[in-house]
Amino acid sequence: MGELSKTTLKLQLLQLNCHFTWTSTEKGSELDELEERLYDQLEFLTTKNKYMVHNILSYIKHLNGDYPEAISHLEKAEEMISESYTDKTNSKYLVTYANYAWVYYMMEDYEKSNIYLEKVKSIYKEHQLSLHNNIEFSEVYGEQGWFLLKISAKNYEKSKECFKKALETEPDDPEWNTGYATVVYRKEVIDRNKYSSKRNESLPLLKRAVELNPKDSVVKALLGLKLQELKQNKEARKWIEEALEQTPNLPYLLRYAAKFYRRAGMIDEALCLLKRAVNFIPNSGFLHHQIGLCYSQKMTRLKGSRKLVSNDEEINRLIQNAIFHFEMVLENKKSFVFAHIDLVNMYKKAKEYDKAEETFEKALNIKNLIAEEKQQLHFMYGQFQENCRKSEADAIKHYKEGLKIPENTRERRQCENALKTLANRMVKTDASDAYGFSLLGFIYKLNQNKLDAIECYEKALKFDPNNEEYLSELCDLKLNVG
């Protein structure tokens, strides 16, 4: 095939809707973690969409340069589609064929690449469409939704939009309804601040998914968790127990059921389920995190009890158990921010301050942290420096870093309040404390309250007239005030 033909082929491949054209920022360790989770899903999931897992694994194998394995996974995906969807049209094959075309192109087998490109085109022609039409099949949107849902929480919004588009043409499809309900529920859990006005959006979606997909015990557990959140505990427990009766040894169900029992204060019941689940998936970061939370909760409960006999030894045992499981999480999920935070809290309880500091530093170096995560880490690191290390200077540094991130979140307000408390204490202790007034000026400036910022920097300069930083800030504010 000539150079021009290869270029033409590549241009046509770029028009395909598949894993090779769906943008993904995951790299390195994140993909390793994902690959391991996907193999677990192949072993334990019972849904018909397992072929999608093979498609994702094919893409990951391509990224690792293992093209024979990439082809092998596509063959398995193709086989699963033919076995599970005999009543469907060829559109179920679209993403798999498109992936074939890309893998063969990467292998420089342009003839085979073109064969699969033509297969995709022929499916479009069956529906009187072409690659140039800006119209896509529900199967493609649905598979893209599941791909984005599986790879990272950063993609949940895009995943949600894909499922919505899939449901426009197939509103009663069980898989697309389950995917849509799942991603909306997960977004509500992670993004409670942003969803404060419509936190119940997932409830009717989960009920609809359960109705259409009664064999899916996991979506029943999600419905149970949502109902528990809404204080509808009797109905919530009914769904959890029904799901457990349906698939008592499915690890993905056991983890959600355990979360339900832990939130209900039934920690021993939760631990029992989690230990059963971790026997099936010993490297699951989610399971170890939940086990760590259970031990942490038991420790907190024991510390709050009023036993006459000292229980320090049992408290220390629970702390060490929690530490062990949180450390296990980070061995397998190095980018799990909440696990870093939970581990830090346990190190603080154990007075292992050097390890706590090391964990903070690792967390802040995680790639692709979102604004809220950075702000939360800086706030907690500041609290640690202030209360454990007794270092106001280092605490101020982290509060300021958190405040510099402009997104208006609870975590940013926490940094602001902590910094303001320290600054007010300084000027209350010493009315001529220039640094305290400069910190107040810093806060006012970042919050666009320029007049108050000017007043504070003028006071700071009054008590420290030769400070170039204060002078520079004051000049900048006066130039921009209006």
Short mmCIF file of C-alpha atoms in Angstrom, two decimals:
data_model
loop_
_atom_site.label_atom_id
_atom_site.label_comp_id
_atom_site.label_asym_id
_atom_site.label_seq_id
_atom_site.Cartn_x
_atom_site.Cartn_y
_atom_site.Cartn_z
CA MET A 1 0.00 0.00 0.00
CA GLY A 2 1.44 3.36 -1.03
CA GLU A 3 2.09 6.25 1.35
CA LEU A 4 -0.90 8.18 0.01
CA SER A 5 -3.21 5.19 0.52
CA LYS A 6 -1.96 4.77 4.09
CA THR A 7 -2.74 8.42 4.74
CA THR A 8 -6.23 8.00 3.29
CA LEU A 9 -6.79 4.88 5.42
CA LYS A 10 -5.65 6.71 8.56
CA LEU A 11 -8.00 9.62 7.82
CA GLN A 12 -10.91 7.19 7.51
CA LEU A 13 -9.93 5.38 10.72
CA LEU A 14 -10.00 8.69 12.57
CA GLN A 15 -13.69 8.95 11.66
CA LEU A 16 -14.48 5.68 13.48
CA ASN A 17 -16.10 5.81 16.90
CA CYS A 18 -14.12 3.41 19.08
CA HIS A 19 -11.57 3.19 21.90
CA PHE A 20 -8.82 4.51 19.65
CA THR A 21 -10.69 7.76 19.03
CA TRP A 22 -12.31 8.18 22.47
CA THR A 23 -9.89 10.43 24.31
CA SER A 24 -8.45 9.04 27.54
CA THR A 25 -5.78 10.64 29.75
CA GLU A 26 -5.04 7.52 31.82
CA LYS A 27 -1.40 6.43 31.69
CA GLY A 28 1.08 4.15 33.38
CA SER A 29 0.01 2.88 36.79
CA GLU A 30 -3.62 3.94 36.23
CA LEU A 31 -3.85 1.64 33.21
CA ASP A 32 -2.14 -1.19 35.13
CA GLU A 33 -4.76 -0.85 37.88
CA LEU A 34 -7.53 -0.75 35.29
CA GLU A 35 -6.22 -3.87 33.52
CA GLU A 36 -6.22 -5.85 36.75
CA ARG A 37 -9.78 -4.72 37.58
CA LEU A 38 -10.96 -5.69 34.10
CA TYR A 39 -9.58 -9.23 34.42
CA ASP A 40 -11.44 -9.51 37.75
CA GLN A 41 -14.62 -8.40 35.98
CA LEU A 42 -14.18 -11.07 33.30
CA GLU A 43 -14.03 -13.66 36.05
CA PHE A 44 -16.93 -12.49 38.19
CA LEU A 45 -19.35 -10.39 36.12
CA THR A 46 -22.39 -12.21 34.74
CA THR A 47 -23.81 -9.47 32.48
CA LYS A 48 -24.04 -9.80 28.70
CA ASN A 49 -21.78 -6.79 28.14
CA LYS A 50 -18.58 -8.62 29.10
CA TYR A 51 -17.58 -8.29 25.44
CA MET A 52 -17.02 -4.59 26.20
CA VAL A 53 -14.39 -5.59 28.79
CA HIS A 54 -12.49 -7.50 26.08
CA ASN A 55 -12.66 -4.42 23.85
CA ILE A 56 -11.10 -2.25 26.58
CA LEU A 57 -8.42 -4.87 27.28
CA SER A 58 -7.61 -4.96 23.57
CA TYR A 59 -7.03 -1.21 23.65
CA ILE A 60 -4.80 -1.50 26.75
CA LYS A 61 -2.79 -4.32 25.16
CA HIS A 62 -2.26 -2.08 22.12
CA LEU A 63 -0.95 0.68 24.40
CA ASN A 64 1.51 -1.84 25.85
CA GLY A 65 2.58 -2.89 22.32
CA ASP A 66 1.17 -6.41 22.71
CA TYR A 67 -0.73 -6.68 19.42
CA PRO A 68 -1.28 -10.49 19.38
CA GLU A 69 -3.06 -10.18 22.75
CA ALA A 70 -5.00 -7.17 21.47
CA ILE A 71 -6.29 -9.27 18.56
CA SER A 72 -7.04 -12.18 20.91
CA HIS A 73 -9.29 -9.99 23.06
CA LEU A 74 -11.12 -8.68 19.99
CA GLU A 75 -11.75 -12.26 18.86
CA LYS A 76 -13.23 -13.04 22.28
CA ALA A 77 -15.38 -9.91 22.12
CA GLU A 78 -16.65 -10.91 18.66
CA GLU A 79 -17.43 -14.43 19.88
CA MET A 80 -19.35 -13.13 22.91
CA ILE A 81 -21.44 -10.80 20.78
CA SER A 82 -22.41 -13.62 18.40
CA GLU A 83 -23.39 -15.87 21.35
CA SER A 84 -25.27 -13.28 23.43
CA TYR A 85 -26.99 -11.08 20.87
CA THR A 86 -28.41 -13.42 18.23
CA ASP A 87 -31.54 -11.27 17.97
CA LYS A 88 -29.64 -8.03 17.36
CA THR A 89 -28.47 -6.38 14.18
CA ASN A 90 -24.80 -6.13 13.23
CA SER A 91 -24.51 -2.74 14.93
CA LYS A 92 -23.34 -4.52 18.12
CA TYR A 93 -20.11 -5.28 16.23
CA LEU A 94 -19.34 -1.69 15.25
CA VAL A 95 -16.86 -0.85 18.05
CA THR A 96 -15.15 -4.26 17.86
CA TYR A 97 -14.68 -4.03 14.08
CA ALA A 98 -13.40 -0.46 14.40
CA ASN A 99 -10.89 -1.60 17.03
CA TYR A 100 -9.77 -4.42 14.71
CA ALA A 101 -9.17 -1.87 11.96
CA TRP A 102 -7.03 0.25 14.27
CA VAL A 103 -4.99 -2.64 15.72
CA TYR A 104 -4.18 -4.00 12.27
CA TYR A 105 -3.24 -0.50 11.15
CA MET A 106 -0.83 -0.25 14.10
CA MET A 107 0.59 -3.65 13.07
CA GLU A 108 1.09 -2.22 9.54
CA ASP A 109 -1.24 -4.87 8.14
CA TYR A 110 -3.12 -2.32 6.07
CA GLU A 111 -5.01 -4.88 3.99
CA LYS A 112 -6.69 -6.40 7.07
CA SER A 113 -7.22 -2.95 8.53
CA ASN A 114 -9.10 -1.98 5.38
CA ILE A 115 -11.19 -5.20 5.52
CA TYR A 116 -12.52 -4.25 8.97
CA LEU A 117 -13.01 -0.64 7.93
CA GLU A 118 -15.21 -1.92 5.11
CA LYS A 119 -17.16 -4.08 7.57
CA VAL A 120 -17.94 -0.96 9.60
CA LYS A 121 -18.98 0.91 6.46
CA SER A 122 -21.28 -1.94 5.39
CA ILE A 123 -23.13 -1.79 8.72
CA TYR A 124 -23.65 1.94 8.20
CA LYS A 125 -24.91 1.27 4.66
CA GLU A 126 -27.46 -1.23 6.01
CA HIS A 127 -28.97 1.73 7.86
CA GLN A 128 -28.57 4.06 4.87
CA LEU A 129 -25.80 6.01 6.64
CA SER A 130 -22.12 6.71 6.06
CA LEU A 131 -19.13 7.53 8.27
CA HIS A 132 -19.59 11.17 7.26
CA ASN A 133 -23.05 11.36 8.84
CA ASN A 134 -22.97 12.95 12.26
CA ILE A 135 -25.27 10.18 13.54
CA GLU A 136 -24.23 7.33 15.81
CA PHE A 137 -25.80 4.07 16.95
CA SER A 138 -27.07 3.55 20.50
CA GLU A 139 -24.74 0.53 20.77
CA VAL A 140 -21.75 2.80 20.15
CA TYR A 141 -22.89 5.49 22.60
CA GLY A 142 -23.67 2.81 25.19
CA GLU A 143 -20.30 1.11 24.86
CA GLN A 144 -18.52 4.45 25.05
CA GLY A 145 -20.52 5.23 28.20
CA TRP A 146 -19.40 1.98 29.87
CA PHE A 147 -15.77 2.54 28.78
CA LEU A 148 -15.68 6.03 30.29
CA LEU A 149 -17.48 4.81 33.43
CA LYS A 150 -14.95 2.04 33.99
CA ILE A 151 -11.72 3.94 33.41
CA SER A 152 -11.95 6.97 35.71
CA ALA A 153 -14.23 9.21 37.78
CA LYS A 154 -12.91 12.15 35.75
CA ASN A 155 -14.95 10.84 32.81
CA TYR A 156 -18.30 10.46 34.59
CA GLU A 157 -19.88 13.54 33.03
CA LYS A 158 -18.97 12.40 29.50
CA SER A 159 -20.14 8.89 30.35
CA LYS A 160 -23.49 10.26 31.51
CA GLU A 161 -23.96 12.13 28.23
CA CYS A 162 -23.17 8.97 26.22
CA PHE A 163 -25.79 6.92 28.08
CA LYS A 164 -28.35 9.71 27.60
CA LYS A 165 -27.73 9.60 23.84
CA ALA A 166 -27.98 5.79 23.79
CA LEU A 167 -31.31 5.97 25.60
CA GLU A 168 -32.73 8.45 23.10
CA THR A 169 -33.12 5.64 20.54
CA GLU A 170 -33.34 2.66 22.95
CA PRO A 171 -35.12 3.99 26.06
CA ASP A 172 -35.92 0.49 27.39
CA ASP A 173 -32.46 -1.06 26.98
CA PRO A 174 -31.50 -2.63 30.34
CA GLU A 175 -27.74 -2.09 29.93
CA TRP A 176 -28.00 1.59 28.98
CA ASN A 177 -30.48 2.26 31.80
CA THR A 178 -28.19 0.50 34.29
CA GLY A 179 -25.16 2.43 33.05
CA TYR A 180 -26.99 5.76 33.20
CA ALA A 181 -28.32 5.11 36.71
CA THR A 182 -24.88 3.95 37.90
CA VAL A 183 -22.95 6.96 36.61
CA VAL A 184 -25.50 9.46 37.96
CA TYR A 185 -25.40 7.72 41.35
CA ARG A 186 -21.60 7.74 41.42
CA LYS A 187 -21.50 11.40 40.48
CA GLU A 188 -23.84 12.19 43.36
CA VAL A 189 -21.60 10.32 45.79
CA ILE A 190 -18.39 12.02 44.63
CA ASP A 191 -19.79 15.44 43.83
CA ARG A 192 -22.22 16.10 46.66
CA ASN A 193 -21.37 19.82 46.74
CA LYS A 194 -22.27 20.30 43.09
CA TYR A 195 -25.37 18.11 43.32
CA SER A 196 -26.80 19.64 46.49
CA SER A 197 -29.94 20.86 44.72
CA LYS A 198 -30.72 17.57 42.93
CA ARG A 199 -29.12 14.81 44.93
CA ASN A 200 -32.08 12.49 44.26
CA GLU A 201 -31.68 12.44 40.48
CA SER A 202 -30.40 8.86 40.59
CA LEU A 203 -33.30 7.43 42.65
CA PRO A 204 -35.90 7.06 39.84
CA LEU A 205 -33.11 6.02 37.46
CA LEU A 206 -31.98 3.22 39.79
CA LYS A 207 -35.58 2.06 40.28
CA ARG A 208 -36.03 1.99 36.50
CA ALA A 209 -32.76 0.05 36.05
CA VAL A 210 -33.83 -2.55 38.64
CA GLU A 211 -37.19 -2.93 36.90
CA LEU A 212 -35.55 -3.50 33.50
CA ASN A 213 -32.63 -5.55 34.80
CA PRO A 214 -33.97 -7.67 37.71
CA LYS A 215 -31.07 -10.14 37.52
CA ASP A 216 -28.50 -7.40 38.21
CA SER A 217 -27.87 -7.63 41.97
CA VAL A 218 -25.31 -4.80 41.92
CA VAL A 219 -27.78 -2.17 40.72
CA LYS A 220 -30.18 -3.37 43.46
CA ALA A 221 -27.42 -2.69 46.01
CA LEU A 222 -26.90 0.81 44.60
CA LEU A 223 -30.63 1.43 44.97
CA GLY A 224 -30.38 0.22 48.57
CA LEU A 225 -27.51 2.61 49.27
CA LYS A 226 -29.39 5.53 47.72
CA LEU A 227 -32.50 4.78 49.80
CA GLN A 228 -30.32 4.53 52.93
CA GLU A 229 -28.89 7.96 52.14
CA LEU A 230 -32.47 9.26 51.99
CA LYS A 231 -33.26 7.66 55.39
CA GLN A 232 -35.65 5.14 53.82
CA ASN A 233 -33.92 2.40 55.79
CA LYS A 234 -36.55 -0.35 55.75
CA GLU A 235 -36.88 -0.37 51.96
CA ALA A 236 -33.11 0.07 51.58
CA ARG A 237 -32.40 -3.05 53.64
CA LYS A 238 -35.00 -5.03 51.65
CA TRP A 239 -33.07 -4.39 48.41
CA ILE A 240 -29.70 -5.20 49.99
CA GLU A 241 -30.96 -8.50 51.42
CA GLU A 242 -32.65 -9.44 48.14
CA ALA A 243 -29.42 -8.75 46.24
CA LEU A 244 -27.37 -10.84 48.71
CA GLU A 245 -29.80 -13.73 48.39
CA GLN A 246 -29.52 -13.48 44.59
CA THR A 247 -25.69 -13.52 44.33
CA PRO A 248 -24.17 -14.21 47.79
CA ASN A 249 -20.61 -14.61 46.48
CA LEU A 250 -20.37 -11.82 43.91
CA PRO A 251 -17.54 -9.53 45.13
CA TYR A 252 -19.00 -6.41 43.45
CA LEU A 253 -22.25 -6.90 45.34
CA LEU A 254 -20.55 -7.80 48.63
CA ARG A 255 -18.59 -4.53 48.66
CA TYR A 256 -21.74 -2.40 48.29
CA ALA A 257 -23.70 -4.46 50.79
CA ALA A 258 -20.83 -4.07 53.24
CA LYS A 259 -20.89 -0.31 52.69
CA PHE A 260 -24.59 -0.35 53.55
CA TYR A 261 -24.00 -2.24 56.83
CA ARG A 262 -21.02 -0.06 57.76
CA ARG A 263 -23.05 3.12 57.27
CA ALA A 264 -25.82 1.55 59.37
CA GLY A 265 -23.32 1.02 62.20
CA MET A 266 -23.34 -2.77 61.74
CA ILE A 267 -19.57 -2.92 61.41
CA ASP A 268 -19.03 -6.59 62.21
CA GLU A 269 -21.58 -7.59 59.56
CA ALA A 270 -19.80 -5.33 57.07
CA LEU A 271 -16.40 -6.83 57.90
CA CYS A 272 -17.76 -10.33 57.45
CA LEU A 273 -18.92 -9.54 53.91
CA LEU A 274 -15.73 -7.68 53.01
CA LYS A 275 -13.49 -10.51 54.18
CA ARG A 276 -15.55 -12.91 52.04
CA ALA A 277 -15.18 -10.60 49.04
CA VAL A 278 -11.44 -10.06 49.48
CA ASN A 279 -10.94 -13.84 49.31
CA PHE A 280 -12.18 -13.61 45.72
CA ILE A 281 -10.28 -10.42 44.78
CA PRO A 282 -7.31 -10.13 47.18
CA ASN A 283 -5.82 -7.06 45.46
CA SER A 284 -9.00 -4.98 45.31
CA GLY A 285 -8.24 -1.45 46.45
CA PHE A 286 -11.93 -0.75 47.02
CA LEU A 287 -12.34 -3.76 49.34
CA HIS A 288 -9.22 -3.00 51.39
CA HIS A 289 -10.36 0.62 51.68
CA GLN A 290 -13.75 -0.45 53.01
CA ILE A 291 -12.10 -2.86 55.49
CA GLY A 292 -9.81 -0.04 56.67
CA LEU A 293 -12.84 2.23 57.16
CA CYS A 294 -14.54 -0.47 59.23
CA TYR A 295 -11.53 -0.78 61.56
CA SER A 296 -11.30 3.01 61.77
CA GLN A 297 -14.98 3.21 62.70
CA LYS A 298 -14.60 0.47 65.34
CA MET A 299 -11.64 2.38 66.80
CA THR A 300 -13.62 5.64 66.97
CA ARG A 301 -16.55 3.86 68.61
CA LEU A 302 -14.28 2.20 71.18
CA LYS A 303 -12.54 5.49 72.03
CA GLY A 304 -15.94 7.04 72.63
CA SER A 305 -17.10 4.27 74.96
CA ARG A 306 -17.00 4.78 78.72
CA LYS A 307 -15.45 1.51 79.81
CA LEU A 308 -13.77 1.64 83.21
CA VAL A 309 -11.02 -0.73 82.06
CA SER A 310 -8.41 0.79 79.76
CA ASN A 311 -8.89 -0.25 76.13
CA ASP A 312 -5.72 1.34 74.73
CA GLU A 313 -4.33 -2.00 73.55
CA GLU A 314 -7.48 -2.79 71.53
CA ILE A 315 -7.56 0.77 70.12
CA ASN A 316 -3.96 0.43 68.96
CA ARG A 317 -4.73 -2.95 67.39
CA LEU A 318 -7.62 -1.44 65.43
CA ILE A 319 -5.44 1.50 64.30
CA GLN A 320 -2.75 -0.89 63.04
CA ASN A 321 -5.36 -3.02 61.23
CA ALA A 322 -6.72 0.08 59.52
CA ILE A 323 -3.20 1.19 58.56
CA PHE A 324 -2.45 -2.25 57.10
CA HIS A 325 -5.51 -2.19 54.84
CA PHE A 326 -5.10 1.46 53.77
CA GLU A 327 -1.48 0.69 52.85
CA MET A 328 -2.74 -2.31 50.85
CA VAL A 329 -5.06 0.05 48.95
CA LEU A 330 -2.17 2.27 47.90
CA GLU A 331 -0.08 -0.68 46.77
CA ASN A 332 -2.76 -1.40 44.17
CA LYS A 333 -4.40 2.03 43.63
CA LYS A 334 -1.65 4.62 43.89
CA SER A 335 -3.91 7.44 42.67
CA PHE A 336 -6.74 6.82 45.20
CA VAL A 337 -6.79 10.22 46.96
CA PHE A 338 -9.27 9.33 49.70
CA ALA A 339 -7.17 6.32 50.71
CA HIS A 340 -4.17 8.63 51.16
CA ILE A 341 -6.27 10.89 53.38
CA ASP A 342 -7.60 7.97 55.44
CA LEU A 343 -4.09 6.56 55.83
CA VAL A 344 -2.78 9.94 56.99
CA ASN A 345 -5.51 10.09 59.63
CA MET A 346 -4.51 6.68 60.97
CA TYR A 347 -0.81 7.58 61.00
CA LYS A 348 -1.77 10.66 63.04
CA LYS A 349 -3.66 8.46 65.52
CA ALA A 350 -0.58 6.25 65.79
CA LYS A 351 1.64 9.38 66.11
CA GLU A 352 3.65 8.20 63.09
CA TYR A 353 4.09 11.77 61.86
CA ASP A 354 6.94 11.15 59.41
CA LYS A 355 4.86 8.54 57.58
CA ALA A 356 1.88 10.91 57.57
CA GLU A 357 3.99 13.66 56.00
CA GLU A 358 5.41 11.26 53.41
CA THR A 359 1.84 10.20 52.49
CA PHE A 360 0.73 13.82 52.10
CA GLU A 361 3.62 14.46 49.71
CA LYS A 362 2.77 11.38 47.64
CA ALA A 363 -0.87 12.45 47.44
CA LEU A 364 -0.01 15.96 46.27
CA ASN A 365 2.16 14.46 43.52
CA ILE A 366 -0.68 12.38 42.04
CA LYS A 367 -1.24 13.43 38.43
CA ASN A 368 -4.56 14.90 37.31
CA LEU A 369 -5.84 15.84 40.77
CA ILE A 370 -9.04 17.86 40.51
CA ALA A 371 -9.34 21.24 42.26
CA GLU A 372 -11.34 19.95 45.25
CA GLU A 373 -8.80 17.18 45.88
CA LYS A 374 -5.88 19.62 45.86
CA GLN A 375 -7.72 22.02 48.16
CA GLN A 376 -8.67 19.23 50.57
CA LEU A 377 -5.09 17.92 50.69
CA HIS A 378 -3.65 21.38 51.34
CA PHE A 379 -6.23 22.05 54.07
CA MET A 380 -5.54 18.74 55.82
CA TYR A 381 -1.77 19.12 55.40
CA GLY A 382 -2.08 22.60 56.92
CA GLN A 383 -4.07 21.20 59.85
CA PHE A 384 -1.43 18.52 60.32
CA GLN A 385 1.40 21.09 60.36
CA GLU A 386 -0.52 23.36 62.72
CA ASN A 387 -1.75 20.76 65.23
CA CYS A 388 0.73 17.88 65.02
CA ARG A 389 3.99 19.51 63.96
CA LYS A 390 3.15 22.82 65.74
CA SER A 391 4.46 24.71 62.71
CA GLU A 392 2.34 27.76 61.89
CA ALA A 393 4.65 28.71 59.03
CA ASP A 394 4.17 25.40 57.20
CA ALA A 395 0.45 25.42 57.97
CA ILE A 396 0.10 28.90 56.45
CA LYS A 397 1.95 27.77 53.33
CA HIS A 398 -0.61 25.02 52.68
CA TYR A 399 -3.67 27.11 53.55
CA LYS A 400 -2.44 29.72 51.07
CA GLU A 401 -1.88 27.09 48.36
CA GLY A 402 -5.41 25.77 48.84
CA LEU A 403 -6.84 29.29 48.73
CA LYS A 404 -4.99 30.11 45.51
CA ILE A 405 -7.03 27.44 43.66
CA PRO A 406 -10.00 29.55 42.49
CA GLU A 407 -12.82 26.96 42.45
CA ASN A 408 -15.37 27.96 45.09
CA THR A 409 -15.68 24.78 47.15
CA ARG A 410 -16.14 23.80 50.77
CA GLU A 411 -12.46 22.84 50.88
CA ARG A 412 -11.40 26.30 49.69
CA ARG A 413 -13.58 27.90 52.38
CA GLN A 414 -11.93 25.65 54.96
CA CYS A 415 -8.49 26.89 53.88
CA GLU A 416 -9.74 30.49 54.04
CA ASN A 417 -11.24 30.10 57.52
CA ALA A 418 -8.13 28.38 58.89
CA LEU A 419 -5.85 31.07 57.48
CA LYS A 420 -8.14 33.85 58.71
CA THR A 421 -8.19 32.34 62.21
CA LEU A 422 -4.38 32.32 62.36
CA ALA A 423 -4.14 35.88 60.97
CA ASN A 424 -6.74 37.26 63.39
CA ARG A 425 -4.99 35.55 66.28
CA MET A 426 -1.72 37.22 65.26
CA VAL A 427 -3.16 40.74 65.14
CA LYS A 428 -5.17 40.18 68.32
CA THR A 429 -2.03 39.05 70.16
CA ASP A 430 0.00 41.91 68.70
CA ALA A 431 -1.85 44.84 67.12
CA SER A 432 1.32 45.76 65.21
CA ASP A 433 1.84 42.30 63.65
CA ALA A 434 2.53 43.19 60.01
CA TYR A 435 2.52 39.57 58.85
CA GLY A 436 -0.96 38.98 60.29
CA PHE A 437 -2.33 42.01 58.39
CA SER A 438 -0.59 40.83 55.20
CA LEU A 439 -2.32 37.45 55.47
CA LEU A 440 -5.70 39.15 55.83
CA GLY A 441 -4.82 41.28 52.80
CA PHE A 442 -3.92 38.12 50.87
CA ILE A 443 -7.34 36.59 51.67
CA TYR A 444 -9.26 39.73 50.71
CA LYS A 445 -7.31 40.07 47.48
CA LEU A 446 -8.01 36.51 46.33
CA ASN A 447 -11.70 37.02 47.12
CA GLN A 448 -11.74 40.19 44.97
CA ASN A 449 -12.38 42.41 48.03
CA LYS A 450 -9.80 44.97 46.93
CA LEU A 451 -10.64 47.85 49.28
CA ASP A 452 -10.29 45.71 52.40
CA ALA A 453 -7.14 44.16 50.93
CA ILE A 454 -5.65 47.66 50.42
CA GLU A 455 -6.48 48.61 54.01
CA CYS A 456 -4.79 45.47 55.37
CA TYR A 457 -1.64 45.88 53.25
CA GLU A 458 -1.42 49.55 54.30
CA LYS A 459 -1.46 48.44 57.93
CA ALA A 460 1.14 45.76 57.19
CA LEU A 461 3.41 48.39 55.57
CA LYS A 462 2.85 50.76 58.48
CA PHE A 463 4.38 48.20 60.85
CA ASP A 464 6.96 46.89 58.38
CA PRO A 465 7.69 49.86 56.06
CA ASN A 466 10.62 48.28 54.23
CA ASN A 467 8.82 45.11 53.18
CA GLU A 468 8.98 44.98 49.35
CA GLU A 469 6.37 42.20 49.04
CA TYR A 470 3.75 44.24 50.92
CA LEU A 471 4.58 47.35 48.87
CA SER A 472 4.33 45.41 45.61
CA GLU A 473 0.95 43.94 46.57
CA LEU A 474 -0.37 47.36 47.61
CA CYS A 475 0.75 49.03 44.38
CA ASP A 476 -0.79 46.24 42.30
CA LEU A 477 -4.10 46.56 44.16
CA LYS A 478 -4.24 50.33 43.81
CA LEU A 479 -3.49 50.12 40.10
CA ASN A 480 -6.33 47.66 39.55
CA VAL A 481 -8.94 48.99 41.90
CA GLY A 482 -11.99 50.37 40.21
#
